[in-house]
Amino acid sequence: MFGYVKAYKPELRIKEFEFYKAVYCSLCRDLGKKYGIVYRFSLSYDFTFLALLHMSLVGGCAPTKRKRCVCNPLKKCNFLCAGGLPEMPTAAAVIMLYSKLNDNIADEGFFKGLVFRLLKLLSKKGYKKAAKQFPQIDEIFKEYIFAQNELENNNETNIDIAAEPTAKMLSQLFALCSPNDKTLALERLGYSVGRWIYILDAAADLRQDIKKNRYNPFKSKVDENTDVTQFLNQKVTFSLNMCIGEAQNAFDLLDIERFKNILGNIIYIGLEDSQKAVLDSKSKEKVK
């Protein structure tokens, strides 16, 4: 994903933040151990949220143990003990990276695409393993990439339509966290968060997309005289806040007891903090 869905550290208790980091470090460890070292570099805190959400609903114990960091042997980190981390979020991270590599190869020219081709070659074995174990997730991402490419090829300028593939993808992915068939609230949570991610990412990339003549649904609405601050405040912030409100309403409907403070911190504070950080930095730029 994009790294926007993360906790707001100042409002977490120390033990909560340490456990949050332990889940991230465990994802990093499992990615390298099960699928290949290249996947470690693609990990974002978005998948930490997905793992915590899954763990909160399936139950079970998740004790931690302090070990040396694989990437930095001089540092010790907390890791979940064996069997504490679900396999679904890790596999989703693998399949998503491979899907994005294919998409990047299609978008870039031969020389610019060489790096992505090399990464694809290095990550192919891990992808096949994850896709075999979780074919449903593989299908979700294939449908997402296809739908997104269709919209981009048609130069879709309606942000609601453009955000639909990402929203649908996360809706389906979040539904897999449920141990039963009660997925309506999870689907709505994933849909709202996915839509929020897409809109925020489009806002963050707007200036560079204009400069490099890349697709962006907001591009047709701005020109060289655009006041970026006014555009973001009037056209983007309202939609983003609506998405956060919908995500919070869906989260309240979930029967969550474990890790509720951490997950609630992300939904109620973390999303708004990430949004503010992105929009504040981009509002200072002028489109040229």
Coordinates of C-alpha atoms in Angstrom, one line a residue:
M1 CA 0.0 0.0 0.0
F2 CA 1.1 3.6 0.5
G3 CA 2.2 4.0 4.1
Y4 CA -0.5 6.4 5.1
V5 CA -2.4 4.1 7.5
K6 CA -0.3 4.3 10.6
A7 CA -0.5 5.0 14.3
Y8 CA -0.1 8.4 16.0
K9 CA 2.7 7.6 18.4
P10 CA 2.1 10.5 21.0
E11 CA -1.3 9.1 21.9
L12 CA -0.2 5.5 22.3
R13 CA 0.9 4.0 25.6
I14 CA 4.5 2.7 25.6
K15 CA 3.5 -1.0 25.7
E16 CA 1.0 -0.4 22.9
F17 CA 3.6 1.3 20.7
E18 CA 6.1 -1.5 21.4
F19 CA 3.6 -4.1 20.4
Y20 CA 2.7 -2.2 17.3
K21 CA 6.4 -2.1 16.3
A22 CA 6.7 -5.8 17.1
V23 CA 4.0 -6.6 14.6
Y24 CA 5.8 -4.5 11.9
C25 CA 9.1 -6.2 12.7
S26 CA 7.5 -9.6 12.6
L27 CA 6.0 -8.9 9.2
C28 CA 9.5 -7.8 8.0
R29 CA 11.0 -11.0 9.4
D30 CA 8.4 -13.3 7.8
L31 CA 8.6 -11.5 4.4
G32 CA 12.3 -12.2 4.2
K33 CA 12.2 -15.7 5.7
K34 CA 9.2 -17.0 3.7
Y35 CA 9.2 -15.0 0.5
G36 CA 12.6 -13.4 -0.1
I37 CA 14.6 -10.4 1.1
V38 CA 13.4 -8.1 -1.7
Y39 CA 10.0 -8.0 -0.1
R40 CA 11.3 -6.5 3.2
F41 CA 12.0 -3.3 1.4
S42 CA 8.4 -2.9 0.2
L43 CA 6.8 -3.2 3.7
S44 CA 4.8 -0.3 5.0
Y45 CA 2.8 0.3 8.2
D46 CA -0.4 -0.2 6.2
F47 CA 0.1 -4.0 6.5
T48 CA 0.7 -3.6 10.2
F49 CA -2.8 -2.3 10.5
L50 CA -4.1 -5.2 8.4
A51 CA -2.3 -7.7 10.5
L52 CA -3.6 -6.2 13.8
L53 CA -7.1 -6.1 12.4
H54 CA -6.9 -9.8 11.4
M55 CA -5.4 -10.7 14.8
S56 CA -8.1 -8.8 16.7
L57 CA -10.8 -10.8 15.0
V58 CA -9.4 -14.3 14.9
G59 CA -8.3 -14.4 18.5
G60 CA -5.3 -16.3 20.0
C61 CA -2.3 -15.2 22.0
A62 CA 0.5 -13.0 20.7
P63 CA 3.4 -12.9 23.1
T64 CA 6.6 -11.2 22.1
K65 CA 10.3 -12.0 22.3
R66 CA 13.3 -9.7 22.0
K67 CA 15.7 -10.7 19.2
R68 CA 18.3 -9.0 17.0
C69 CA 17.1 -7.1 14.0
V70 CA 17.9 -8.9 10.7
C71 CA 18.5 -5.7 8.9
N72 CA 20.5 -4.1 11.7
P73 CA 22.2 -6.8 13.9
L74 CA 23.4 -4.2 16.3
K75 CA 19.8 -3.4 17.3
K76 CA 17.4 -5.6 19.2
C77 CA 13.6 -5.6 18.4
N78 CA 10.5 -7.2 19.7
F79 CA 9.0 -9.9 17.6
L80 CA 5.8 -12.0 17.9
C81 CA 6.5 -15.5 19.0
A82 CA 6.1 -18.4 16.5
G83 CA 2.6 -18.7 15.2
G84 CA 1.6 -15.2 16.5
L85 CA 1.5 -13.5 13.2
P86 CA -1.2 -14.5 10.6
E87 CA 0.0 -15.4 7.2
M88 CA -2.7 -13.6 5.2
P89 CA -1.3 -10.0 5.6
T90 CA 2.2 -11.1 4.8
A91 CA 1.0 -12.9 1.6
A92 CA -1.0 -9.8 0.7
A93 CA 2.1 -7.6 0.9
V94 CA 3.9 -10.0 -1.4
I95 CA 1.1 -10.2 -4.0
M96 CA 0.6 -6.5 -4.0
L97 CA 4.3 -5.7 -4.6
Y98 CA 4.4 -8.2 -7.5
S99 CA 1.2 -6.8 -9.0
K100 CA 2.6 -3.2 -8.8
L101 CA 5.9 -4.3 -10.4
N102 CA 3.9 -5.7 -13.4
D103 CA 2.0 -2.4 -13.6
N104 CA 5.2 -0.3 -13.4
I105 CA 6.8 -2.4 -16.2
A106 CA 3.8 -1.7 -18.4
D107 CA 3.9 2.0 -17.6
E108 CA 7.6 2.7 -18.1
G109 CA 9.8 2.6 -21.2
F110 CA 12.4 -0.1 -21.8
F111 CA 15.3 1.5 -20.0
K112 CA 13.3 2.9 -17.0
G113 CA 11.6 -0.4 -16.7
L114 CA 14.8 -2.4 -16.3
V115 CA 14.9 -1.9 -12.5
F116 CA 11.3 -3.1 -12.2
R117 CA 12.1 -6.2 -14.4
L118 CA 15.0 -7.1 -12.2
L119 CA 12.9 -6.7 -9.1
K120 CA 10.2 -8.9 -10.7
L121 CA 12.7 -11.6 -11.5
L122 CA 14.0 -11.5 -7.9
S123 CA 10.5 -11.6 -6.4
K124 CA 8.8 -14.1 -8.7
K125 CA 9.4 -17.2 -6.6
G126 CA 7.9 -15.6 -3.5
Y127 CA 4.9 -14.3 -5.4
K128 CA 4.2 -17.8 -6.8
K129 CA 4.3 -19.2 -3.3
A130 CA 1.9 -16.6 -1.9
A131 CA -0.5 -16.8 -4.8
K132 CA -0.7 -20.6 -4.5
Q133 CA -1.5 -20.3 -0.8
F134 CA -3.9 -17.4 -1.2
P135 CA -5.4 -17.5 -4.8
Q136 CA -8.3 -15.3 -3.7
I137 CA -5.9 -12.5 -2.8
D138 CA -4.1 -12.9 -6.1
E139 CA -7.4 -12.5 -7.9
I140 CA -8.3 -9.4 -5.9
F141 CA -5.1 -7.7 -7.0
K142 CA -5.3 -8.7 -10.6
E143 CA -8.9 -7.3 -10.8
Y144 CA -7.7 -4.1 -9.0
I145 CA -4.7 -3.5 -11.5
F146 CA -6.9 -4.2 -14.5
A147 CA -9.7 -1.9 -13.4
Q148 CA -7.2 0.9 -12.5
N149 CA -5.5 0.6 -15.8
E150 CA -8.8 0.9 -17.6
L151 CA -9.6 4.1 -15.8
E152 CA -6.2 5.6 -16.5
N153 CA -6.3 4.6 -20.2
N154 CA -9.6 6.4 -20.4
N155 CA -8.2 9.4 -18.6
E156 CA -11.0 9.3 -16.0
T157 CA -11.3 12.7 -14.2
N158 CA -14.1 11.9 -11.8
I159 CA -12.4 11.2 -8.5
D160 CA -15.2 9.0 -7.2
I161 CA -14.9 6.7 -10.2
A162 CA -11.1 6.8 -10.2
A163 CA -10.9 5.8 -6.5
E164 CA -13.3 2.8 -6.9
P165 CA -10.7 0.1 -7.8
T166 CA -8.6 0.9 -4.7
A167 CA -11.7 1.1 -2.5
K168 CA -13.0 -2.2 -3.8
M169 CA -9.7 -3.9 -3.5
L170 CA -9.3 -3.0 0.2
S171 CA -12.9 -3.8 0.9
Q172 CA -12.4 -7.3 -0.3
L173 CA -9.0 -7.6 1.4
F174 CA -10.4 -6.5 4.8
A175 CA -13.3 -8.9 4.5
L176 CA -10.8 -11.8 4.5
C177 CA -9.9 -10.8 8.1
S178 CA -13.3 -12.1 9.3
P179 CA -13.4 -15.6 10.9
N180 CA -17.1 -15.8 9.8
D181 CA -19.5 -14.4 7.2
K182 CA -20.1 -11.2 9.1
T183 CA -18.1 -9.0 6.8
L184 CA -20.4 -6.0 6.0
A185 CA -18.6 -3.6 8.5
L186 CA -15.2 -4.9 7.5
E187 CA -16.0 -4.3 3.8
R188 CA -17.2 -0.8 4.5
L189 CA -14.1 -0.1 6.6
G190 CA -11.9 -1.3 3.8
Y191 CA -13.9 0.6 1.2
S192 CA -13.7 3.9 3.1
V193 CA -10.0 3.5 3.9
G194 CA -9.2 2.5 0.3
R195 CA -11.0 5.5 -1.1
W196 CA -9.2 7.8 1.4
I197 CA -5.8 6.4 0.4
Y198 CA -6.4 6.9 -3.3
I199 CA -7.6 10.5 -3.0
L200 CA -4.8 11.4 -0.6
D201 CA -2.2 9.8 -2.8
A202 CA -3.6 11.6 -5.9
A203 CA -3.3 14.9 -4.0
A204 CA 0.2 14.1 -2.9
D205 CA 1.4 13.3 -6.4
L206 CA -0.5 16.0 -8.2
R207 CA 2.4 18.4 -8.8
Q208 CA 4.8 15.7 -10.0
D209 CA 2.1 14.1 -12.2
I210 CA 1.6 17.4 -13.9
K211 CA 5.3 18.0 -14.4
K212 CA 5.9 14.5 -15.8
N213 CA 2.6 14.3 -17.7
R214 CA 1.3 11.3 -15.8
Y215 CA -2.3 10.4 -15.1
N216 CA -4.0 12.0 -12.1
P217 CA -7.7 12.6 -11.8
F218 CA -7.1 16.0 -10.3
K219 CA -4.9 17.2 -13.2
S220 CA -7.7 18.5 -15.4
K221 CA -8.9 20.7 -12.6
V222 CA -5.7 22.8 -12.1
D223 CA -3.4 24.9 -14.2
E224 CA -0.3 27.1 -13.8
N225 CA -2.4 29.8 -12.0
T226 CA -3.9 27.4 -9.5
D227 CA -3.6 28.2 -5.8
V228 CA -2.8 24.7 -4.5
T229 CA -3.8 25.5 -0.9
Q230 CA -7.2 26.7 -2.0
F231 CA -7.7 23.7 -4.3
L232 CA -6.7 21.2 -1.6
N233 CA -8.9 22.9 1.0
Q234 CA -12.0 23.2 -1.2
K235 CA -11.9 20.1 -3.3
V236 CA -9.9 17.5 -1.5
T237 CA -10.2 17.9 2.3
F238 CA -13.9 17.6 2.4
S239 CA -13.9 14.3 0.5
L240 CA -11.0 12.9 2.7
N241 CA -12.9 13.9 5.9
M242 CA -16.0 12.1 4.6
C243 CA -14.0 8.9 4.0
I244 CA -12.5 9.1 7.5
G245 CA -15.9 9.6 9.0
E246 CA -17.3 6.5 7.1
A247 CA -14.2 4.5 8.3
Q248 CA -14.8 5.5 11.9
N249 CA -18.5 4.5 11.7
A250 CA -17.6 1.1 10.2
F251 CA -14.9 0.5 12.8
D252 CA -17.4 1.2 15.6
L253 CA -19.6 -1.6 14.3
L254 CA -16.8 -4.2 14.6
D255 CA -16.7 -6.5 17.6
I256 CA -13.1 -5.8 18.6
E257 CA -11.6 -6.2 22.0
R258 CA -7.9 -7.1 21.4
F259 CA -5.7 -4.3 20.2
K260 CA -8.7 -2.0 20.1
N261 CA -6.7 1.0 21.5
I262 CA -4.0 0.6 18.8
L263 CA -6.5 0.1 16.0
G264 CA -8.7 3.0 17.3
N265 CA -5.7 5.2 17.5
I266 CA -5.0 4.6 13.8
I267 CA -8.6 5.1 12.6
Y268 CA -9.4 8.1 14.9
I269 CA -6.1 10.0 15.0
G270 CA -3.6 8.4 12.7
L271 CA -5.5 8.9 9.5
E272 CA -6.1 12.6 10.2
D273 CA -2.5 13.1 11.2
S274 CA -1.2 11.5 7.9
Q275 CA -3.7 13.5 6.0
K276 CA -2.6 16.8 7.6
A277 CA 1.0 16.0 7.1
V278 CA 0.5 15.4 3.4
L279 CA -1.8 18.3 2.6
D280 CA 0.2 20.8 4.7
S281 CA 3.4 19.9 2.8
K282 CA 1.6 20.0 -0.6
S283 CA -0.3 23.2 0.1
K284 CA 3.0 25.1 0.2
E285 CA 3.7 24.2 -3.5
K286 CA 2.6 26.0 -6.6
V287 CA 1.8 24.1 -9.7
K288 CA 4.2 25.2 -12.4

